[in-house]
Amino acid sequence: MGSDNDILLLNVGGRTNIAVLRNLLTQFEGSMLAAKFSGRWDDSMEKDRDGNIFVDQDPENFMLLINYLRMRMNNQLKRVPNVHRPKPTYKLCTMLEYYNLLPGVYPQNG
């Protein structure tokens, strides 16, 4: 398993030079995103020719997710006010649903 402080280099839909800490992507325990980047599957993940982990998602939507996760990580209560959450477009919500993050990003009570 990887360390929470591992720096992961990503290629998202062809957009490279995206660096994140592992714990950013694993903060929603039980999500597919957390499972994928837990470190357990690092050796079998698709990588580009430069060794970046390839994520087959729309780069703009994935960056909305990364920015949301950064805001959440930086907040002591791990909450992001509704006004600062990304606009819930169909493409974004489909991706969030795929990663089992829709209820975490857009909670019913929140």
PDB file of N, CA and C in Angstrom:
ATOM      1  N   MET A   1       0.842  -1.180   0.000  1.00  0.00           N
ATOM      2  CA  MET A   1       0.000   0.000   0.000  1.00  0.00           C
ATOM      3  C   MET A   1       0.888   1.245   0.000  1.00  0.00           C
ATOM      4  N   GLY A   2       0.376   2.280  -0.626  1.00  0.00           N
ATOM      5  CA  GLY A   2       1.124   3.515  -0.699  1.00  0.00           C
ATOM      6  C   GLY A   2       0.943   4.362   0.550  1.00  0.00           C
ATOM      7  N   SER A   3       1.792   5.352   0.676  1.00  0.00           N
ATOM      8  CA  SER A   3       1.732   6.290   1.789  1.00  0.00           C
ATOM      9  C   SER A   3       0.790   7.443   1.444  1.00  0.00           C
ATOM     10  N   ASP A   4       0.111   7.983   2.455  1.00  0.00           N
ATOM     11  CA  ASP A   4      -0.782   9.130   2.249  1.00  0.00           C
ATOM     12  C   ASP A   4      -0.060  10.309   1.631  1.00  0.00           C
ATOM     13  N   ASN A   5       1.242  10.429   1.900  1.00  0.00           N
ATOM     14  CA  ASN A   5       2.012  11.572   1.414  1.00  0.00           C
ATOM     15  C   ASN A   5       2.703  11.328   0.084  1.00  0.00           C
ATOM     16  N   ASP A   6       2.428  10.199  -0.565  1.00  0.00           N
ATOM     17  CA  ASP A   6       2.977   9.954  -1.903  1.00  0.00           C
ATOM     18  C   ASP A   6       2.459  11.021  -2.863  1.00  0.00           C
ATOM     19  N   ILE A   7       3.350  11.513  -3.706  1.00  0.00           N
ATOM     20  CA  ILE A   7       2.931  12.436  -4.760  1.00  0.00           C
ATOM     21  C   ILE A   7       2.640  11.597  -6.003  1.00  0.00           C
ATOM     22  N   LEU A   8       1.418  11.723  -6.506  1.00  0.00           N
ATOM     23  CA  LEU A   8       1.003  10.988  -7.694  1.00  0.00           C
ATOM     24  C   LEU A   8       0.997  11.936  -8.877  1.00  0.00           C
ATOM     25  N   LEU A   9       1.616  11.503  -9.959  1.00  0.00           N
ATOM     26  CA  LEU A   9       1.630  12.282 -11.201  1.00  0.00           C
ATOM     27  C   LEU A   9       0.594  11.683 -12.135  1.00  0.00           C
ATOM     28  N   LEU A  10      -0.337  12.522 -12.575  1.00  0.00           N
ATOM     29  CA  LEU A  10      -1.467  12.037 -13.361  1.00  0.00           C
ATOM     30  C   LEU A  10      -1.457  12.590 -14.784  1.00  0.00           C
ATOM     31  N   ASN A  11      -1.979  11.773 -15.677  1.00  0.00           N
ATOM     32  CA  ASN A  11      -2.312  12.173 -17.040  1.00  0.00           C
ATOM     33  C   ASN A  11      -3.817  11.958 -17.134  1.00  0.00           C
ATOM     34  N   VAL A  12      -4.569  13.049 -17.127  1.00  0.00           N
ATOM     35  CA  VAL A  12      -6.028  12.956 -17.165  1.00  0.00           C
ATOM     36  C   VAL A  12      -6.509  13.313 -18.554  1.00  0.00           C
ATOM     37  N   GLY A  13      -6.957  12.313 -19.277  1.00  0.00           N
ATOM     38  CA  GLY A  13      -7.473  12.537 -20.623  1.00  0.00           C
ATOM     39  C   GLY A  13      -6.501  13.237 -21.542  1.00  0.00           C
ATOM     40  N   GLY A  14      -5.195  13.048 -21.330  1.00  0.00           N
ATOM     41  CA  GLY A  14      -4.168  13.683 -22.155  1.00  0.00           C
ATOM     42  C   GLY A  14      -3.559  14.921 -21.525  1.00  0.00           C
ATOM     43  N   ARG A  15      -4.164  15.422 -20.467  1.00  0.00           N
ATOM     44  CA  ARG A  15      -3.597  16.582 -19.754  1.00  0.00           C
ATOM     45  C   ARG A  15      -2.630  16.074 -18.697  1.00  0.00           C
ATOM     46  N   THR A  16      -1.379  16.462 -18.842  1.00  0.00           N
ATOM     47  CA  THR A  16      -0.344  15.980 -17.932  1.00  0.00           C
ATOM     48  C   THR A  16       0.072  17.080 -16.965  1.00  0.00           C
ATOM     49  N   ASN A  17       1.081  16.787 -16.183  1.00  0.00           N
ATOM     50  CA  ASN A  17       1.597  17.717 -15.168  1.00  0.00           C
ATOM     51  C   ASN A  17       0.579  18.008 -14.071  1.00  0.00           C
ATOM     52  N   ILE A  18      -0.212  17.004 -13.732  1.00  0.00           N
ATOM     53  CA  ILE A  18      -1.140  17.118 -12.616  1.00  0.00           C
ATOM     54  C   ILE A  18      -0.545  16.305 -11.475  1.00  0.00           C
ATOM     55  N   ALA A  19      -0.192  16.984 -10.403  1.00  0.00           N
ATOM     56  CA  ALA A  19       0.423  16.322  -9.246  1.00  0.00           C
ATOM     57  C   ALA A  19      -0.489  16.501  -8.041  1.00  0.00           C
ATOM     58  N   VAL A  20      -0.763  15.393  -7.369  1.00  0.00           N
ATOM     59  CA  VAL A  20      -1.611  15.423  -6.176  1.00  0.00           C
ATOM     60  C   VAL A  20      -1.026  14.488  -5.135  1.00  0.00           C
ATOM     61  N   LEU A  21      -1.340  14.762  -3.884  1.00  0.00           N
ATOM     62  CA  LEU A  21      -0.989  13.816  -2.829  1.00  0.00           C
ATOM     63  C   LEU A  21      -2.009  12.687  -2.833  1.00  0.00           C
ATOM     64  N   ARG A  22      -1.541  11.503  -2.524  1.00  0.00           N
ATOM     65  CA  ARG A  22      -2.432  10.343  -2.494  1.00  0.00           C
ATOM     66  C   ARG A  22      -3.626  10.589  -1.567  1.00  0.00           C
ATOM     67  N   ASN A  23      -3.374  11.208  -0.394  1.00  0.00           N
ATOM     68  CA  ASN A  23      -4.473  11.380   0.557  1.00  0.00           C
ATOM     69  C   ASN A  23      -5.561  12.324   0.048  1.00  0.00           C
ATOM     70  N   LEU A  24      -5.260  13.140  -0.947  1.00  0.00           N
ATOM     71  CA  LEU A  24      -6.281  13.983  -1.551  1.00  0.00           C
ATOM     72  C   LEU A  24      -7.328  13.116  -2.255  1.00  0.00           C
ATOM     73  N   LEU A  25      -6.854  12.103  -2.976  1.00  0.00           N
ATOM     74  CA  LEU A  25      -7.756  11.251  -3.759  1.00  0.00           C
ATOM     75  C   LEU A  25      -8.400  10.146  -2.940  1.00  0.00           C
ATOM     76  N   THR A  26      -7.916   9.925  -1.737  1.00  0.00           N
ATOM     77  CA  THR A  26      -8.447   8.822  -0.918  1.00  0.00           C
ATOM     78  C   THR A  26      -9.254   9.312   0.279  1.00  0.00           C
ATOM     79  N   GLN A  27      -9.586  10.594   0.332  1.00  0.00           N
ATOM     80  CA  GLN A  27     -10.255  11.120   1.519  1.00  0.00           C
ATOM     81  C   GLN A  27     -11.694  10.651   1.687  1.00  0.00           C
ATOM     82  N   PHE A  28     -12.351  10.201   0.621  1.00  0.00           N
ATOM     83  CA  PHE A  28     -13.696   9.630   0.740  1.00  0.00           C
ATOM     84  C   PHE A  28     -13.566   8.108   0.804  1.00  0.00           C
ATOM     85  N   GLU A  29     -13.375   7.613   2.018  1.00  0.00           N
ATOM     86  CA  GLU A  29     -13.213   6.172   2.215  1.00  0.00           C
ATOM     87  C   GLU A  29     -14.434   5.435   1.666  1.00  0.00           C
ATOM     88  N   GLY A  30     -14.183   4.309   1.037  1.00  0.00           N
ATOM     89  CA  GLY A  30     -15.261   3.509   0.480  1.00  0.00           C
ATOM     90  C   GLY A  30     -15.629   3.885  -0.945  1.00  0.00           C
ATOM     91  N   SER A  31     -15.072   4.991  -1.447  1.00  0.00           N
ATOM     92  CA  SER A  31     -15.367   5.387  -2.830  1.00  0.00           C
ATOM     93  C   SER A  31     -14.455   4.617  -3.788  1.00  0.00           C
ATOM     94  N   MET A  32     -14.892   4.549  -5.030  1.00  0.00           N
ATOM     95  CA  MET A  32     -14.067   3.904  -6.054  1.00  0.00           C
ATOM     96  C   MET A  32     -12.780   4.698  -6.281  1.00  0.00           C
ATOM     97  N   LEU A  33     -12.856   6.016  -6.154  1.00  0.00           N
ATOM     98  CA  LEU A  33     -11.661   6.845  -6.308  1.00  0.00           C
ATOM     99  C   LEU A  33     -10.639   6.496  -5.230  1.00  0.00           C
ATOM    100  N   ALA A  34     -11.086   6.370  -3.994  1.00  0.00           N
ATOM    101  CA  ALA A  34     -10.180   6.010  -2.886  1.00  0.00           C
ATOM    102  C   ALA A  34      -9.584   4.627  -3.106  1.00  0.00           C
ATOM    103  N   ALA A  35     -10.400   3.693  -3.560  1.00  0.00           N
ATOM    104  CA  ALA A  35      -9.898   2.333  -3.800  1.00  0.00           C
ATOM    105  C   ALA A  35      -8.863   2.332  -4.922  1.00  0.00           C
ATOM    106  N   LYS A  36      -9.148   3.045  -5.998  1.00  0.00           N
ATOM    107  CA  LYS A  36      -8.240   3.070  -7.152  1.00  0.00           C
ATOM    108  C   LYS A  36      -6.876   3.631  -6.783  1.00  0.00           C
ATOM    109  N   PHE A  37      -6.858   4.670  -5.929  1.00  0.00           N
ATOM    110  CA  PHE A  37      -5.603   5.340  -5.606  1.00  0.00           C
ATOM    111  C   PHE A  37      -5.068   4.990  -4.216  1.00  0.00           C
ATOM    112  N   SER A  38      -5.551   3.904  -3.649  1.00  0.00           N
ATOM    113  CA  SER A  38      -5.118   3.480  -2.309  1.00  0.00           C
ATOM    114  C   SER A  38      -3.659   3.053  -2.272  1.00  0.00           C
ATOM    115  N   GLY A  39      -3.119   2.698  -3.417  1.00  0.00           N
ATOM    116  CA  GLY A  39      -1.756   2.178  -3.482  1.00  0.00           C
ATOM    117  C   GLY A  39      -1.740   0.688  -3.762  1.00  0.00           C
ATOM    118  N   ARG A  40      -2.846   0.051  -3.488  1.00  0.00           N
ATOM    119  CA  ARG A  40      -2.936  -1.398  -3.695  1.00  0.00           C
ATOM    120  C   ARG A  40      -2.790  -1.779  -5.167  1.00  0.00           C
ATOM    121  N   TRP A  41      -3.256  -0.905  -6.043  1.00  0.00           N
ATOM    122  CA  TRP A  41      -3.278  -1.234  -7.479  1.00  0.00           C
ATOM    123  C   TRP A  41      -2.232  -0.483  -8.284  1.00  0.00           C
ATOM    124  N   ASP A  42      -1.298   0.208  -7.633  1.00  0.00           N
ATOM    125  CA  ASP A  42      -0.331   1.045  -8.353  1.00  0.00           C
ATOM    126  C   ASP A  42       0.397   0.311  -9.476  1.00  0.00           C
ATOM    127  N   ASP A  43       0.806  -0.928  -9.234  1.00  0.00           N
ATOM    128  CA  ASP A  43       1.579  -1.666 -10.247  1.00  0.00           C
ATOM    129  C   ASP A  43       0.747  -2.031 -11.469  1.00  0.00           C
ATOM    130  N   SER A  44      -0.564  -2.130 -11.317  1.00  0.00           N
ATOM    131  CA  SER A  44      -1.404  -2.553 -12.444  1.00  0.00           C
ATOM    132  C   SER A  44      -2.154  -1.397 -13.105  1.00  0.00           C
ATOM    133  N   MET A  45      -1.952  -0.182 -12.614  1.00  0.00           N
ATOM    134  CA  MET A  45      -2.648   0.967 -13.210  1.00  0.00           C
ATOM    135  C   MET A  45      -2.014   1.344 -14.546  1.00  0.00           C
ATOM    136  N   GLU A  46      -2.862   1.809 -15.467  1.00  0.00           N
ATOM    137  CA  GLU A  46      -2.364   2.250 -16.765  1.00  0.00           C
ATOM    138  C   GLU A  46      -1.510   3.495 -16.575  1.00  0.00           C
ATOM    139  N   LYS A  47      -0.382   3.511 -17.276  1.00  0.00           N
ATOM    140  CA  LYS A  47       0.517   4.663 -17.202  1.00  0.00           C
ATOM    141  C   LYS A  47       0.889   5.086 -18.610  1.00  0.00           C
ATOM    142  N   ASP A  48       1.164   6.384 -18.767  1.00  0.00           N
ATOM    143  CA  ASP A  48       1.609   6.872 -20.061  1.00  0.00           C
ATOM    144  C   ASP A  48       3.110   6.617 -20.209  1.00  0.00           C
ATOM    145  N   ARG A  49       3.684   7.006 -21.320  1.00  0.00           N
ATOM    146  CA  ARG A  49       5.099   6.704 -21.591  1.00  0.00           C
ATOM    147  C   ARG A  49       6.051   7.387 -20.608  1.00  0.00           C
ATOM    148  N   ASP A  50       5.568   8.440 -19.912  1.00  0.00           N
ATOM    149  CA  ASP A  50       6.401   9.135 -18.928  1.00  0.00           C
ATOM    150  C   ASP A  50       6.204   8.598 -17.509  1.00  0.00           C
ATOM    151  N   GLY A  51       5.349   7.591 -17.369  1.00  0.00           N
ATOM    152  CA  GLY A  51       5.115   6.990 -16.056  1.00  0.00           C
ATOM    153  C   GLY A  51       3.998   7.626 -15.253  1.00  0.00           C
ATOM    154  N   ASN A  52       3.284   8.599 -15.858  1.00  0.00           N
ATOM    155  CA  ASN A  52       2.139   9.211 -15.171  1.00  0.00           C
ATOM    156  C   ASN A  52       0.965   8.237 -15.164  1.00  0.00           C
ATOM    157  N   ILE A  53       0.237   8.193 -14.076  1.00  0.00           N
ATOM    158  CA  ILE A  53      -0.958   7.355 -14.000  1.00  0.00           C
ATOM    159  C   ILE A  53      -2.005   7.949 -14.931  1.00  0.00           C
ATOM    160  N   PHE A  54      -2.526   7.108 -15.829  1.00  0.00           N
ATOM    161  CA  PHE A  54      -3.507   7.583 -16.797  1.00  0.00           C
ATOM    162  C   PHE A  54      -4.913   7.460 -16.222  1.00  0.00           C
ATOM    163  N   VAL A  55      -5.657   8.563 -16.270  1.00  0.00           N
ATOM    164  CA  VAL A  55      -7.045   8.596 -15.825  1.00  0.00           C
ATOM    165  C   VAL A  55      -7.882   8.966 -17.044  1.00  0.00           C
ATOM    166  N   ASP A  56      -8.725   8.050 -17.475  1.00  0.00           N
ATOM    167  CA  ASP A  56      -9.516   8.263 -18.686  1.00  0.00           C
ATOM    168  C   ASP A  56     -10.794   9.024 -18.352  1.00  0.00           C
ATOM    169  N   GLN A  57     -10.624  10.301 -18.050  1.00  0.00           N
ATOM    170  CA  GLN A  57     -11.740  11.190 -17.734  1.00  0.00           C
ATOM    171  C   GLN A  57     -11.515  12.518 -18.429  1.00  0.00           C
ATOM    172  N   ASP A  58     -12.576  13.296 -18.544  1.00  0.00           N
ATOM    173  CA  ASP A  58     -12.478  14.637 -19.085  1.00  0.00           C
ATOM    174  C   ASP A  58     -11.624  15.476 -18.138  1.00  0.00           C
ATOM    175  N   PRO A  59     -10.542  16.092 -18.632  1.00  0.00           N
ATOM    176  CA  PRO A  59      -9.643  16.832 -17.749  1.00  0.00           C
ATOM    177  C   PRO A  59     -10.315  17.987 -16.998  1.00  0.00           C
ATOM    178  N   GLU A  60     -11.217  18.703 -17.653  1.00  0.00           N
ATOM    179  CA  GLU A  60     -11.872  19.838 -16.986  1.00  0.00           C
ATOM    180  C   GLU A  60     -12.705  19.374 -15.805  1.00  0.00           C
ATOM    181  N   ASN A  61     -13.469  18.314 -15.994  1.00  0.00           N
ATOM    182  CA  ASN A  61     -14.298  17.802 -14.903  1.00  0.00           C
ATOM    183  C   ASN A  61     -13.449  17.196 -13.794  1.00  0.00           C
ATOM    184  N   PHE A  62     -12.392  16.497 -14.151  1.00  0.00           N
ATOM    185  CA  PHE A  62     -11.535  15.905 -13.125  1.00  0.00           C
ATOM    186  C   PHE A  62     -10.843  16.990 -12.314  1.00  0.00           C
ATOM    187  N   MET A  63     -10.461  18.090 -12.971  1.00  0.00           N
ATOM    188  CA  MET A  63      -9.844  19.196 -12.238  1.00  0.00           C
ATOM    189  C   MET A  63     -10.849  19.882 -11.313  1.00  0.00           C
ATOM    190  N   LEU A  64     -12.125  19.931 -11.702  1.00  0.00           N
ATOM    191  CA  LEU A  64     -13.151  20.442 -10.789  1.00  0.00           C
ATOM    192  C   LEU A  64     -13.197  19.586  -9.531  1.00  0.00           C
ATOM    193  N   LEU A  65     -13.112  18.272  -9.722  1.00  0.00           N
ATOM    194  CA  LEU A  65     -13.096  17.356  -8.584  1.00  0.00           C
ATOM    195  C   LEU A  65     -11.855  17.567  -7.724  1.00  0.00           C
ATOM    196  N   ILE A  66     -10.691  17.658  -8.350  1.00  0.00           N
ATOM    197  CA  ILE A  66      -9.456  17.865  -7.591  1.00  0.00           C
ATOM    198  C   ILE A  66      -9.521  19.170  -6.799  1.00  0.00           C
ATOM    199  N   ASN A  67      -9.996  20.231  -7.418  1.00  0.00           N
ATOM    200  CA  ASN A  67     -10.097  21.511  -6.715  1.00  0.00           C
ATOM    201  C   ASN A  67     -11.077  21.433  -5.548  1.00  0.00           C
ATOM    202  N   TYR A  68     -12.193  20.734  -5.746  1.00  0.00           N
ATOM    203  CA  TYR A  68     -13.145  20.529  -4.652  1.00  0.00           C
ATOM    204  C   TYR A  68     -12.477  19.754  -3.505  1.00  0.00           C
ATOM    205  N   LEU A  69     -11.768  18.679  -3.853  1.00  0.00           N
ATOM    206  CA  LEU A  69     -11.104  17.862  -2.829  1.00  0.00           C
ATOM    207  C   LEU A  69     -10.043  18.677  -2.080  1.00  0.00           C
ATOM    208  N   ARG A  70      -9.365  19.562  -2.772  1.00  0.00           N
ATOM    209  CA  ARG A  70      -8.379  20.429  -2.109  1.00  0.00           C
ATOM    210  C   ARG A  70      -9.056  21.379  -1.129  1.00  0.00           C
ATOM    211  N   MET A  71     -10.169  21.985  -1.542  1.00  0.00           N
ATOM    212  CA  MET A  71     -10.897  22.866  -0.625  1.00  0.00           C
ATOM    213  C   MET A  71     -11.362  22.093   0.606  1.00  0.00           C
ATOM    214  N   ARG A  72     -11.866  20.890   0.378  1.00  0.00           N
ATOM    215  CA  ARG A  72     -12.349  20.059   1.486  1.00  0.00           C
ATOM    216  C   ARG A  72     -11.203  19.678   2.415  1.00  0.00           C
ATOM    217  N   MET A  73     -10.068  19.334   1.856  1.00  0.00           N
ATOM    218  CA  MET A  73      -8.899  18.929   2.639  1.00  0.00           C
ATOM    219  C   MET A  73      -8.390  20.084   3.495  1.00  0.00           C
ATOM    220  N   ASN A  74      -8.485  21.299   2.973  1.00  0.00           N
ATOM    221  CA  ASN A  74      -7.978  22.468   3.682  1.00  0.00           C
ATOM    222  C   ASN A  74      -8.938  23.013   4.733  1.00  0.00           C
ATOM    223  N   ASN A  75     -10.160  22.513   4.759  1.00  0.00           N
ATOM    224  CA  ASN A  75     -11.163  22.969   5.709  1.00  0.00           C
ATOM    225  C   ASN A  75     -11.143  22.066   6.935  1.00  0.00           C
ATOM    226  N   GLN A  76     -11.030  22.643   8.121  1.00  0.00           N
ATOM    227  CA  GLN A  76     -10.939  21.848   9.349  1.00  0.00           C
ATOM    228  C   GLN A  76     -12.121  20.919   9.532  1.00  0.00           C
ATOM    229  N   LEU A  77     -13.311  21.352   9.139  1.00  0.00           N
ATOM    230  CA  LEU A  77     -14.511  20.531   9.314  1.00  0.00           C
ATOM    231  C   LEU A  77     -14.752  19.582   8.144  1.00  0.00           C
ATOM    232  N   LYS A  78     -13.871  19.640   7.127  1.00  0.00           N
ATOM    233  CA  LYS A  78     -13.991  18.811   5.925  1.00  0.00           C
ATOM    234  C   LYS A  78     -15.316  19.057   5.197  1.00  0.00           C
ATOM    235  N   ARG A  79     -15.759  20.327   5.236  1.00  0.00           N
ATOM    236  CA  ARG A  79     -16.987  20.709   4.541  1.00  0.00           C
ATOM    237  C   ARG A  79     -16.703  21.869   3.605  1.00  0.00           C
ATOM    238  N   VAL A  80     -17.349  21.850   2.468  1.00  0.00           N
ATOM    239  CA  VAL A  80     -17.229  22.943   1.505  1.00  0.00           C
ATOM    240  C   VAL A  80     -18.625  23.545   1.355  1.00  0.00           C
ATOM    241  N   PRO A  81     -18.773  24.847   1.593  1.00  0.00           N
ATOM    242  CA  PRO A  81     -20.092  25.477   1.435  1.00  0.00           C
ATOM    243  C   PRO A  81     -20.633  25.267   0.019  1.00  0.00           C
ATOM    244  N   ASN A  82     -21.954  25.168  -0.082  1.00  0.00           N
ATOM    245  CA  ASN A  82     -22.588  24.918  -1.379  1.00  0.00           C
ATOM    246  C   ASN A  82     -22.142  25.903  -2.451  1.00  0.00           C
ATOM    247  N   VAL A  83     -21.960  27.160  -2.079  1.00  0.00           N
ATOM    248  CA  VAL A  83     -21.588  28.183  -3.055  1.00  0.00           C
ATOM    249  C   VAL A  83     -20.223  27.910  -3.691  1.00  0.00           C
ATOM    250  N   HIS A  84     -19.379  27.118  -3.039  1.00  0.00           N
ATOM    251  CA  HIS A  84     -18.040  26.826  -3.555  1.00  0.00           C
ATOM    252  C   HIS A  84     -17.926  25.448  -4.209  1.00  0.00           C
ATOM    253  N   ARG A  85     -19.020  24.716  -4.224  1.00  0.00           N
ATOM    254  CA  ARG A  85     -19.001  23.406  -4.907  1.00  0.00           C
ATOM    255  C   ARG A  85     -19.138  23.626  -6.400  1.00  0.00           C
ATOM    256  N   PRO A  86     -18.582  22.717  -7.202  1.00  0.00           N
ATOM    257  CA  PRO A  86     -18.710  22.896  -8.652  1.00  0.00           C
ATOM    258  C   PRO A  86     -20.170  22.768  -9.094  1.00  0.00           C
ATOM    259  N   LYS A  87     -20.503  23.486 -10.161  1.00  0.00           N
ATOM    260  CA  LYS A  87     -21.852  23.407 -10.733  1.00  0.00           C
ATOM    261  C   LYS A  87     -22.119  21.965 -11.161  1.00  0.00           C
ATOM    262  N   PRO A  88     -23.242  21.378 -10.732  1.00  0.00           N
ATOM    263  CA  PRO A  88     -23.506  19.963 -11.015  1.00  0.00           C
ATOM    264  C   PRO A  88     -24.002  19.719 -12.447  1.00  0.00           C
ATOM    265  N   THR A  89     -23.083  19.701 -13.393  1.00  0.00           N
ATOM    266  CA  THR A  89     -23.448  19.398 -14.781  1.00  0.00           C
ATOM    267  C   THR A  89     -23.620  17.890 -14.942  1.00  0.00           C
ATOM    268  N   TYR A  90     -24.256  17.508 -16.026  1.00  0.00           N
ATOM    269  CA  TYR A  90     -24.468  16.084 -16.296  1.00  0.00           C
ATOM    270  C   TYR A  90     -23.135  15.337 -16.383  1.00  0.00           C
ATOM    271  N   LYS A  91     -22.177  15.907 -17.113  1.00  0.00           N
ATOM    272  CA  LYS A  91     -20.874  15.241 -17.287  1.00  0.00           C
ATOM    273  C   LYS A  91     -20.143  15.090 -15.955  1.00  0.00           C
ATOM    274  N   LEU A  92     -20.173  16.132 -15.125  1.00  0.00           N
ATOM    275  CA  LEU A  92     -19.507  16.057 -13.824  1.00  0.00           C
ATOM    276  C   LEU A  92     -20.200  15.042 -12.926  1.00  0.00           C
ATOM    277  N   CYS A  93     -21.520  15.088 -12.874  1.00  0.00           N
ATOM    278  CA  CYS A  93     -22.255  14.169 -11.996  1.00  0.00           C
ATOM    279  C   CYS A  93     -22.101  12.710 -12.437  1.00  0.00           C
ATOM    280  N   THR A  94     -22.011  12.490 -13.734  1.00  0.00           N
ATOM    281  CA  THR A  94     -21.781  11.125 -14.234  1.00  0.00           C
ATOM    282  C   THR A  94     -20.428  10.608 -13.757  1.00  0.00           C
ATOM    283  N   MET A  95     -19.402  11.460 -13.820  1.00  0.00           N
ATOM    284  CA  MET A  95     -18.076  11.061 -13.338  1.00  0.00           C
ATOM    285  C   MET A  95     -18.110  10.826 -11.831  1.00  0.00           C
ATOM    286  N   LEU A  96     -18.751  11.717 -11.084  1.00  0.00           N
ATOM    287  CA  LEU A  96     -18.835  11.554  -9.632  1.00  0.00           C
ATOM    288  C   LEU A  96     -19.582  10.270  -9.270  1.00  0.00           C
ATOM    289  N   GLU A  97     -20.609   9.961 -10.019  1.00  0.00           N
ATOM    290  CA  GLU A  97     -21.358   8.726  -9.796  1.00  0.00           C
ATOM    291  C   GLU A  97     -20.464   7.504 -10.045  1.00  0.00           C
ATOM    292  N   TYR A  98     -19.672   7.560 -11.111  1.00  0.00           N
ATOM    293  CA  TYR A  98     -18.743   6.477 -11.436  1.00  0.00           C
ATOM    294  C   TYR A  98     -17.790   6.209 -10.269  1.00  0.00           C
ATOM    295  N   TYR A  99     -17.293   7.255  -9.652  1.00  0.00           N
ATOM    296  CA  TYR A  99     -16.353   7.117  -8.537  1.00  0.00           C
ATOM    297  C   TYR A  99     -17.044   6.993  -7.178  1.00  0.00           C
ATOM    298  N   ASN A 100     -18.378   6.913  -7.191  1.00  0.00           N
ATOM    299  CA  ASN A 100     -19.174   6.812  -5.964  1.00  0.00           C
ATOM    300  C   ASN A 100     -18.936   8.022  -5.054  1.00  0.00           C
ATOM    301  N   LEU A 101     -18.871   9.203  -5.658  1.00  0.00           N
ATOM    302  CA  LEU A 101     -18.620  10.438  -4.917  1.00  0.00           C
ATOM    303  C   LEU A 101     -19.800  11.414  -4.937  1.00  0.00           C
ATOM    304  N   LEU A 102     -20.835  11.096  -5.690  1.00  0.00           N
ATOM    305  CA  LEU A 102     -21.959  12.026  -5.820  1.00  0.00           C
ATOM    306  C   LEU A 102     -22.552  12.407  -4.464  1.00  0.00           C
ATOM    307  N   PRO A 103     -22.835  11.443  -3.558  1.00  0.00           N
ATOM    308  CA  PRO A 103     -23.394  11.844  -2.262  1.00  0.00           C
ATOM    309  C   PRO A 103     -22.390  12.597  -1.383  1.00  0.00           C
ATOM    310  N   GLY A 104     -21.098  12.393  -1.597  1.00  0.00           N
ATOM    311  CA  GLY A 104     -20.106  13.110  -0.824  1.00  0.00           C
ATOM    312  C   GLY A 104     -19.944  14.553  -1.253  1.00  0.00           C
ATOM    313  N   VAL A 105     -20.004  14.794  -2.561  1.00  0.00           N
ATOM    314  CA  VAL A 105     -19.831  16.154  -3.085  1.00  0.00           C
ATOM    315  C   VAL A 105     -21.139  16.950  -2.980  1.00  0.00           C
ATOM    316  N   TYR A 106     -22.268  16.274  -3.204  1.00  0.00           N
ATOM    317  CA  TYR A 106     -23.562  16.928  -3.140  1.00  0.00           C
ATOM    318  C   TYR A 106     -24.472  16.186  -2.157  1.00  0.00           C
ATOM    319  N   PRO A 107     -24.185  16.298  -0.852  1.00  0.00           N
ATOM    320  CA  PRO A 107     -25.023  15.592   0.129  1.00  0.00           C
ATOM    321  C   PRO A 107     -26.450  16.143   0.143  1.00  0.00           C
ATOM    322  N   GLN A 108     -27.406  15.278   0.404  1.00  0.00           N
ATOM    323  CA  GLN A 108     -28.810  15.683   0.406  1.00  0.00           C
ATOM    324  C   GLN A 108     -29.103  16.730   1.473  1.00  0.00           C
ATOM    325  N   ASN A 109     -28.383  16.687   2.582  1.00  0.00           N
ATOM    326  CA  ASN A 109     -28.648  17.623   3.675  1.00  0.00           C
ATOM    327  C   ASN A 109     -27.739  18.847   3.600  1.00  0.00           C
ATOM    328  N   GLY A 110     -26.974  18.975   2.502  1.00  0.00           N
ATOM    329  CA  GLY A 110     -26.094  19.955   2.497  1.00  0.00           C
ATOM    330  C   GLY A 110     -25.523  20.995   1.893  1.00  0.00           C
TER     331      GLY A 110
END
